[in-house]
Short mmCIF file of C-alpha atoms in Angstrom, two decimals:
data_model
loop_
_atom_site.label_atom_id
_atom_site.label_comp_id
_atom_site.label_asym_id
_atom_site.label_seq_id
_atom_site.Cartn_x
_atom_site.Cartn_y
_atom_site.Cartn_z
CA MET L 1 -38.13 9.74 -51.98
CA GLN L 2 -35.90 6.83 -50.65
CA LYS L 3 -37.25 4.88 -47.61
CA SER L 4 -35.13 4.14 -44.64
CA SER L 5 -33.66 0.72 -44.45
CA ASP L 6 -34.35 0.60 -40.73
CA PRO L 7 -37.80 -0.86 -40.06
CA PHE L 8 -37.81 0.87 -36.37
CA ALA L 9 -36.95 4.29 -37.65
CA ALA L 10 -40.50 5.47 -37.53
CA VAL L 11 -41.08 3.92 -34.01
CA GLU L 12 -41.70 6.79 -31.37
CA ASN L 13 -39.10 6.76 -28.38
CA ILE L 14 -40.70 7.49 -25.10
CA TYR L 15 -37.71 9.10 -23.72
CA THR L 16 -36.82 12.77 -24.19
CA PRO L 17 -33.13 13.64 -25.18
CA ARG L 18 -32.24 14.81 -21.67
CA GLN L 19 -33.79 11.47 -20.31
CA ARG L 20 -31.87 9.54 -22.61
CA TYR L 21 -28.66 11.45 -21.57
CA LEU L 22 -29.42 10.88 -17.81
CA LEU L 23 -30.14 7.12 -18.38
CA LEU L 24 -26.82 6.91 -20.39
CA VAL L 25 -24.91 8.39 -17.34
CA PHE L 26 -26.75 6.13 -14.87
CA SER L 27 -25.86 3.07 -17.18
CA LEU L 28 -22.31 3.95 -17.39
CA ALA L 29 -22.15 4.49 -13.47
CA GLY L 30 -23.99 1.09 -13.07
CA LEU L 31 -21.65 -0.74 -15.30
CA LEU L 32 -18.68 0.78 -13.68
CA SER L 33 -19.89 -0.17 -10.19
CA LEU L 34 -20.63 -3.90 -11.32
CA MET L 35 -16.86 -3.84 -12.73
CA VAL L 36 -15.43 -2.42 -9.51
CA MET L 37 -17.33 -4.90 -7.42
CA GLY L 38 -16.03 -7.79 -9.50
CA LEU L 39 -12.54 -6.73 -9.38
CA ALA L 40 -12.52 -5.71 -5.82
CA GLN L 41 -10.48 -8.55 -4.52
CA TYR L 42 -7.86 -7.54 -7.07
CA LEU L 43 -8.08 -3.76 -6.39
CA THR L 44 -4.76 -3.92 -4.73
CA ALA L 45 -3.04 -5.01 -8.04
CA PHE L 46 -4.39 -2.03 -9.92
CA LEU L 47 -3.45 0.48 -7.30
CA ALA L 48 -0.03 -0.89 -6.77
CA ALA L 49 0.51 -0.99 -10.56
CA GLY L 50 -0.53 2.69 -10.81
CA ILE L 51 1.76 3.64 -7.81
CA LEU L 52 4.81 1.87 -9.23
CA PHE L 53 4.07 3.43 -12.69
CA VAL L 54 4.50 6.85 -10.91
CA VAL L 55 7.57 5.73 -9.10
CA PHE L 56 9.35 4.40 -12.26
CA ARG L 57 7.98 6.84 -14.89
CA PRO L 58 10.94 9.15 -14.37
CA VAL L 59 13.48 6.46 -14.95
CA TRP L 60 11.26 5.25 -17.84
CA VAL L 61 11.14 8.87 -19.38
CA ALA L 62 14.75 9.57 -19.06
CA LEU L 63 15.75 6.11 -20.80
CA VAL L 64 13.13 5.80 -23.38
CA HIS L 65 12.28 9.62 -24.33
CA ARG L 66 15.64 11.11 -23.76
CA ARG L 67 18.20 8.39 -24.55
CA ARG L 68 15.97 6.60 -26.99
CA TRP L 69 16.37 3.03 -25.53
CA ASN L 70 14.16 0.38 -26.57
CA GLN L 71 10.75 0.85 -24.93
CA ARG L 72 10.15 -2.95 -24.50
CA MET L 73 13.62 -3.73 -23.06
CA VAL L 74 13.28 -0.85 -20.53
CA THR L 75 9.60 -1.96 -19.30
CA ILE L 76 10.79 -5.52 -18.94
CA GLY L 77 13.86 -4.27 -16.92
CA ILE L 78 11.54 -2.17 -14.66
CA LEU L 79 9.38 -5.35 -14.21
CA LEU L 80 12.33 -7.24 -13.32
CA VAL L 81 13.50 -4.60 -10.78
CA THR L 82 10.03 -4.72 -9.34
CA VAL L 83 10.23 -8.52 -8.79
CA VAL L 84 13.63 -8.70 -7.40
CA VAL L 85 13.43 -5.52 -5.09
CA LEU L 86 9.87 -5.95 -3.93
CA VAL L 87 8.27 -9.19 -4.42
CA VAL L 88 11.01 -11.75 -3.91
CA PRO L 89 12.26 -10.29 -0.65
CA PHE L 90 8.72 -10.08 0.91
CA TYR L 91 8.00 -13.64 -0.16
CA ALA L 92 11.20 -15.01 1.09
CA LEU L 93 10.87 -13.52 4.24
CA SER L 94 7.36 -14.58 4.76
CA SER L 95 8.30 -18.26 3.99
CA LEU L 96 11.31 -18.09 6.45
CA LEU L 97 9.23 -16.68 9.14
CA LEU L 98 6.47 -19.09 8.54
CA ASP L 99 8.91 -22.16 8.64
CA ARG L 100 10.05 -20.92 11.94
CA LEU L 101 6.48 -20.43 13.35
CA VAL L 102 5.73 -24.08 12.04
CA ASN L 103 8.94 -25.34 13.79
CA PHE L 104 7.76 -23.65 17.14
CA ALA L 105 4.24 -25.06 16.76
CA LYS L 106 5.74 -28.51 16.41
CA HIS L 107 7.98 -28.17 19.61
CA PRO L 108 5.66 -26.35 22.11
CA GLU L 109 8.15 -27.69 24.87
CA ARG L 110 10.61 -24.85 23.57
CA ILE L 111 7.88 -22.12 24.32
CA LEU L 112 6.99 -23.74 27.58
CA ASP L 113 10.62 -23.62 28.65
CA VAL L 114 10.78 -19.99 27.82
CA VAL L 115 7.63 -19.38 29.83
CA HIS L 116 9.05 -21.22 32.76
CA LYS L 117 12.29 -18.89 32.48
CA PHE L 118 10.16 -15.74 32.27
CA GLU L 119 8.34 -16.87 35.43
CA ASN L 120 11.65 -17.40 37.23
CA ALA L 121 12.77 -14.05 36.16
CA THR L 122 9.92 -11.93 36.83
CA GLY L 123 8.04 -13.82 39.57
CA PHE L 124 4.73 -14.00 37.64
CA ASN L 125 3.21 -17.41 37.74
CA LEU L 126 1.46 -17.94 34.42
CA THR L 127 1.50 -21.64 34.27
CA GLY L 128 -0.41 -21.75 37.73
CA GLN L 129 -3.20 -19.42 36.32
CA LEU L 130 -3.62 -20.95 32.87
CA ASN L 131 -2.82 -24.46 31.25
CA VAL L 132 -0.09 -23.26 29.28
CA ARG L 133 0.72 -26.48 27.70
CA GLU L 134 -2.82 -27.11 26.53
CA LEU L 135 -2.79 -23.76 25.13
CA LEU L 136 0.33 -24.27 23.18
CA LEU L 137 -0.93 -27.59 21.86
CA GLN L 138 -4.09 -25.82 20.57
CA GLY L 139 -1.93 -23.22 19.09
CA ALA L 140 0.14 -25.77 17.22
CA ASN L 141 -3.10 -27.34 15.87
CA ARG L 142 -4.46 -23.93 14.92
CA VAL L 143 -1.12 -23.23 12.97
CA SER L 144 -1.46 -26.70 11.36
CA SER L 145 -5.04 -25.77 10.24
CA TRP L 146 -3.86 -22.55 8.90
CA LEU L 147 -1.61 -24.15 6.34
CA PRO L 148 -4.14 -24.93 3.77
CA THR L 149 -5.31 -21.22 4.15
CA LEU L 150 -1.84 -20.02 3.85
CA ALA L 151 -1.18 -22.04 0.71
CA SER L 152 -4.43 -20.56 -0.91
CA SER L 153 -3.31 -16.99 0.29
CA ALA L 154 0.11 -17.61 -1.31
CA LEU L 155 -1.57 -18.53 -4.48
CA ASN L 156 -3.71 -15.26 -4.26
CA PHE L 157 -0.57 -13.36 -3.73
CA LEU L 158 0.93 -14.70 -7.07
CA VAL L 159 -2.16 -13.89 -8.93
CA VAL L 160 -2.16 -10.36 -7.53
CA VAL L 161 1.44 -9.87 -8.37
CA GLY L 162 0.96 -11.32 -11.83
CA LEU L 163 -2.02 -8.86 -12.43
CA MET L 164 0.04 -5.95 -11.11
CA LEU L 165 3.10 -6.80 -13.53
CA PHE L 166 0.71 -7.24 -16.47
CA THR L 167 -0.91 -3.87 -15.73
CA MET L 168 2.38 -2.14 -15.34
CA TYR L 169 3.65 -3.57 -18.67
CA TYR L 170 0.77 -2.03 -20.54
CA LEU L 171 0.85 1.17 -18.71
CA PHE L 172 4.46 1.66 -19.80
CA MET L 173 4.02 0.11 -23.39
CA GLN L 174 1.03 2.23 -24.13
CA GLU L 175 1.90 5.32 -21.94
CA THR L 176 0.88 7.76 -24.62
CA TYR L 177 -2.64 6.08 -25.13
CA PHE L 178 -3.08 5.91 -21.45
CA LEU L 179 -2.49 9.52 -20.68
CA LEU L 180 -4.42 10.67 -23.64
CA GLY L 181 -7.35 8.46 -22.30
CA LEU L 182 -7.06 10.15 -18.94
CA HIS L 183 -7.47 13.65 -20.53
CA ARG L 184 -10.37 12.30 -22.77
CA TYR L 185 -12.54 10.64 -20.36
CA LEU L 186 -11.95 12.10 -17.09
CA PRO L 187 -14.48 15.05 -16.43
CA PHE L 188 -11.82 17.66 -15.54
CA ARG L 189 -10.09 20.45 -17.29
CA ASN L 190 -6.39 20.14 -18.17
CA GLU L 191 -5.60 22.33 -15.20
CA THR L 192 -7.29 20.28 -12.91
CA LEU L 193 -5.77 17.11 -14.24
CA GLN L 194 -2.37 18.70 -13.88
CA ASP L 195 -3.27 19.45 -10.12
CA LEU L 196 -4.29 15.97 -9.60
CA GLY L 197 -1.14 14.61 -11.26
CA GLU L 198 1.02 16.81 -9.11
CA ALA L 199 -0.84 15.68 -5.89
CA LEU L 200 -0.44 11.95 -6.95
CA LYS L 201 3.49 12.46 -7.66
CA ASN L 202 3.86 14.31 -4.16
CA ASN L 203 2.02 11.53 -2.34
CA VAL L 204 3.93 8.77 -4.11
CA ASN L 205 7.38 10.50 -3.32
CA ALA L 206 6.37 11.09 0.37
CA ASN L 207 4.71 7.99 1.23
CA VAL L 208 6.54 5.44 -0.97
CA LEU L 209 10.02 6.54 -0.89
CA GLY L 210 9.45 8.12 2.39
CA GLN L 211 8.21 4.75 3.81
CA VAL L 212 11.04 2.82 2.51
CA LEU L 213 13.50 5.37 4.32
CA VAL L 214 11.47 5.07 7.52
CA ALA L 215 11.63 1.31 7.49
CA LEU L 216 15.27 1.41 6.59
CA VAL L 217 15.99 3.62 9.68
CA GLN L 218 13.78 1.47 11.92
CA GLY L 219 15.46 -1.82 10.82
CA ILE L 220 18.87 -0.29 11.39
CA LEU L 221 17.92 1.12 14.77
CA THR L 222 16.21 -2.26 15.89
CA GLY L 223 19.15 -4.30 14.71
CA ILE L 224 21.76 -2.04 16.57
CA THR L 225 19.53 -2.15 19.67
CA LEU L 226 19.25 -5.93 19.63
CA LYS L 227 23.01 -6.19 19.10
CA ILE L 228 23.81 -3.71 22.04
CA PHE L 229 21.65 -5.63 24.38
CA ALA L 230 22.95 -9.13 23.42
CA VAL L 231 19.90 -10.65 21.59
CA PRO L 232 21.01 -13.58 19.36
CA ASP L 233 21.01 -13.10 15.56
CA PRO L 234 20.51 -9.23 15.48
CA ALA L 235 21.21 -8.65 11.82
CA PHE L 236 18.48 -11.16 10.88
CA TRP L 237 15.95 -9.60 13.09
CA GLY L 238 17.01 -6.05 11.83
CA VAL L 239 16.06 -7.17 8.39
CA VAL L 240 12.87 -8.64 9.71
CA ALA L 241 12.07 -5.33 11.50
CA PHE L 242 12.63 -3.55 8.11
CA PHE L 243 9.90 -5.47 6.51
CA MET L 244 7.76 -5.25 9.69
CA ALA L 245 8.02 -1.61 9.66
CA PHE L 246 5.64 -1.44 6.73
CA LEU L 247 2.76 -2.97 8.57
CA PRO L 248 0.36 -0.39 10.13
CA VAL L 249 0.09 0.06 14.02
CA LEU L 250 2.12 -3.16 14.83
CA GLY L 251 5.38 -2.67 12.91
CA THR L 252 8.75 -3.28 14.65
CA PRO L 253 7.27 -3.85 18.12
CA LEU L 254 6.64 -7.35 16.63
CA VAL L 255 10.46 -7.64 16.58
CA TRP L 256 11.84 -5.81 19.57
CA GLY L 257 8.88 -6.65 21.81
CA PRO L 258 9.34 -10.41 21.69
CA ALA L 259 13.35 -9.86 21.96
CA ALA L 260 12.75 -8.08 25.28
CA LEU L 261 10.48 -10.84 26.65
CA TYR L 262 13.33 -13.28 25.54
CA GLN L 263 15.77 -11.36 27.52
CA PHE L 264 13.55 -11.37 30.50
CA SER L 265 13.14 -15.19 30.11
CA VAL L 266 16.89 -15.74 30.39
CA GLY L 267 17.21 -13.46 33.30
CA ALA L 268 18.83 -10.57 31.49
CA ASN L 269 16.28 -7.95 32.93
CA THR L 270 18.61 -4.85 32.41
CA GLN L 271 19.03 -5.72 28.73
CA ALA L 272 15.23 -6.39 28.45
CA ILE L 273 14.27 -3.01 30.05
CA GLY L 274 16.82 -1.40 27.77
CA ILE L 275 15.32 -2.83 24.69
CA LEU L 276 11.70 -1.65 25.96
CA LEU L 277 13.00 1.85 26.59
CA VAL L 278 14.74 2.30 23.17
CA GLY L 279 11.75 0.66 21.46
CA PHE L 280 9.05 2.95 22.91
CA ILE L 281 11.11 6.15 23.10
CA VAL L 282 13.25 6.00 19.97
CA ILE L 283 12.11 3.36 17.42
CA VAL L 284 8.30 4.01 17.56
CA ASN L 285 8.68 7.77 17.58
CA VAL L 286 11.02 7.63 14.59
CA ASP L 287 8.33 6.14 12.70
CA ASN L 288 5.81 9.12 13.84
CA LEU L 289 8.13 12.01 13.42
CA LEU L 290 10.28 10.95 10.34
CA ARG L 291 7.25 10.01 8.30
CA ILE L 292 5.58 13.55 8.86
CA MET L 293 8.90 15.32 8.36
CA LEU L 294 9.70 13.43 4.94
CA ALA L 295 5.94 13.84 3.77
CA LYS L 296 6.53 17.64 4.14
CA ARG L 297 10.05 17.67 2.68
CA MET L 298 9.47 15.34 -0.19
CA GLY L 299 5.99 15.95 -1.21
CA ASP L 300 4.99 19.26 0.52
CA ILE L 301 2.16 17.60 2.16
CA HIS L 302 0.59 18.93 5.37
CA PRO L 303 1.24 16.54 8.43
CA LEU L 304 -2.42 16.60 9.16
CA VAL L 305 -3.22 15.43 5.69
CA THR L 306 -0.63 12.55 6.21
CA LEU L 307 -2.13 11.54 9.64
CA VAL L 308 -5.65 11.44 8.48
CA GLY L 309 -4.89 9.80 5.21
CA LEU L 310 -2.74 7.01 7.02
CA VAL L 311 -5.66 6.27 9.27
CA LEU L 312 -8.33 6.31 6.57
CA GLY L 313 -6.27 4.41 4.08
CA VAL L 314 -5.14 1.55 6.41
CA GLU L 315 -8.67 1.05 7.51
CA ILE L 316 -9.96 0.70 3.91
CA PHE L 317 -7.19 -0.76 1.84
CA GLY L 318 -4.82 -2.30 4.29
CA LEU L 319 -0.88 -2.08 3.72
CA ILE L 320 -1.46 -0.17 0.44
CA GLY L 321 -3.46 2.41 2.32
CA LEU L 322 -0.30 4.00 3.52
CA VAL L 323 -0.16 5.59 0.02
CA VAL L 324 -3.63 5.52 -1.19
CA GLY L 325 -5.09 7.14 2.00
CA PRO L 326 -3.07 10.31 1.91
CA LEU L 327 -3.74 10.39 -1.83
CA LEU L 328 -7.63 10.41 -1.28
CA VAL L 329 -7.32 13.22 1.15
CA SER L 330 -5.15 15.20 -1.14
CA TYR L 331 -7.53 14.48 -4.16
CA PHE L 332 -10.55 15.74 -1.85
CA LEU L 333 -8.61 19.07 -1.16
CA VAL L 334 -7.53 19.43 -4.72
CA LEU L 335 -11.30 18.93 -5.98
CA MET L 336 -12.49 21.31 -3.34
CA GLU L 337 -10.17 23.85 -4.78
CA VAL L 338 -11.38 23.14 -8.23
CA PHE L 339 -14.97 23.38 -7.10
CA ARG L 340 -14.24 26.91 -5.58
CA ARG L 341 -12.37 27.98 -8.87
CA GLU L 342 -15.19 26.88 -11.15
CA ASN L 343 -17.90 28.41 -8.95
CA ARG L 344 -15.89 31.75 -9.03
CA LEU L 345 -15.63 31.46 -12.98
CA ARG L 346 -19.26 30.83 -13.23
CA ARG L 347 -20.17 33.70 -11.00
CA GLU L 348 -17.93 36.02 -12.98
CA SER L 349 -19.39 34.89 -16.26
CA GLU L 350 -22.93 35.62 -14.98
CA VAL L 351 -22.14 39.19 -13.98
CA PRO L 352 -23.74 41.63 -16.51
CA ARG L 353 -21.36 43.70 -18.35
#
């Protein structure tokens, strides 16, 4: 009889097969937790890559699967569109606004002049209650101290964008293996995976494409409002409002609010009041109403799911939570339905015949 070549084959293992199975599951969960903790600061890049994969996949399927275009060229084209449409405008606008902020910080007397005009127009005595000049000088020093941090943030932004593009590239180039991996390793039936995929597509359509439409409408309304009420450079500030509309809670009031204060400072009280009225009554409510309407029409998502998801997602994930938050709520509801369905099937299988 041939002996085993493994000298440890005869050693008794202290664990039962069930215990080894449970320890394997806990080991996998522990390793996954460590990986998530290590990549937590770059989680936004992976989430954004997955969301953009869903956004661009219909185009990719139409060009690669139907028209038989070169897979690599189509993928590179999608990455270029992503950079040109998403990354470059945000980065350019951020740099432009930062330059203006630094310029104001270096010349606090300009802000002080606006404060004096605001006092003359409204009758409020701000400089008598606070040392505004000292505060402005402190603000200028604070902005100057932010510059190294902003430079570090810009570098981190480039790293996140690079990781996002790198992930998108392999999601498209290895699409078949990626989808097969989801079916193989996720602990769900194919029917459940289809429900989760449908929820993902609906949320992306409603909260990505819908958010773009909402921001576009708000940007146009802000630009028109500022032009009607004679604010300088309304087209530029309308573009700024479009990008600001993506920010949770704050959004376009960061544009038309200061514009109203500027009009107060120059004595145009009627125009300032007009800006505030249009801003609070029209522009802010367009965000609330149009977002819910588009979520229902474009993704068949219940308004309560959208509202709860937005609050939840922004609190946890920041800006990208506008999409991830409603998706988490939708996934919770889908899995609850799966749980109900599985329990029903189990009860039916246990009924004696």
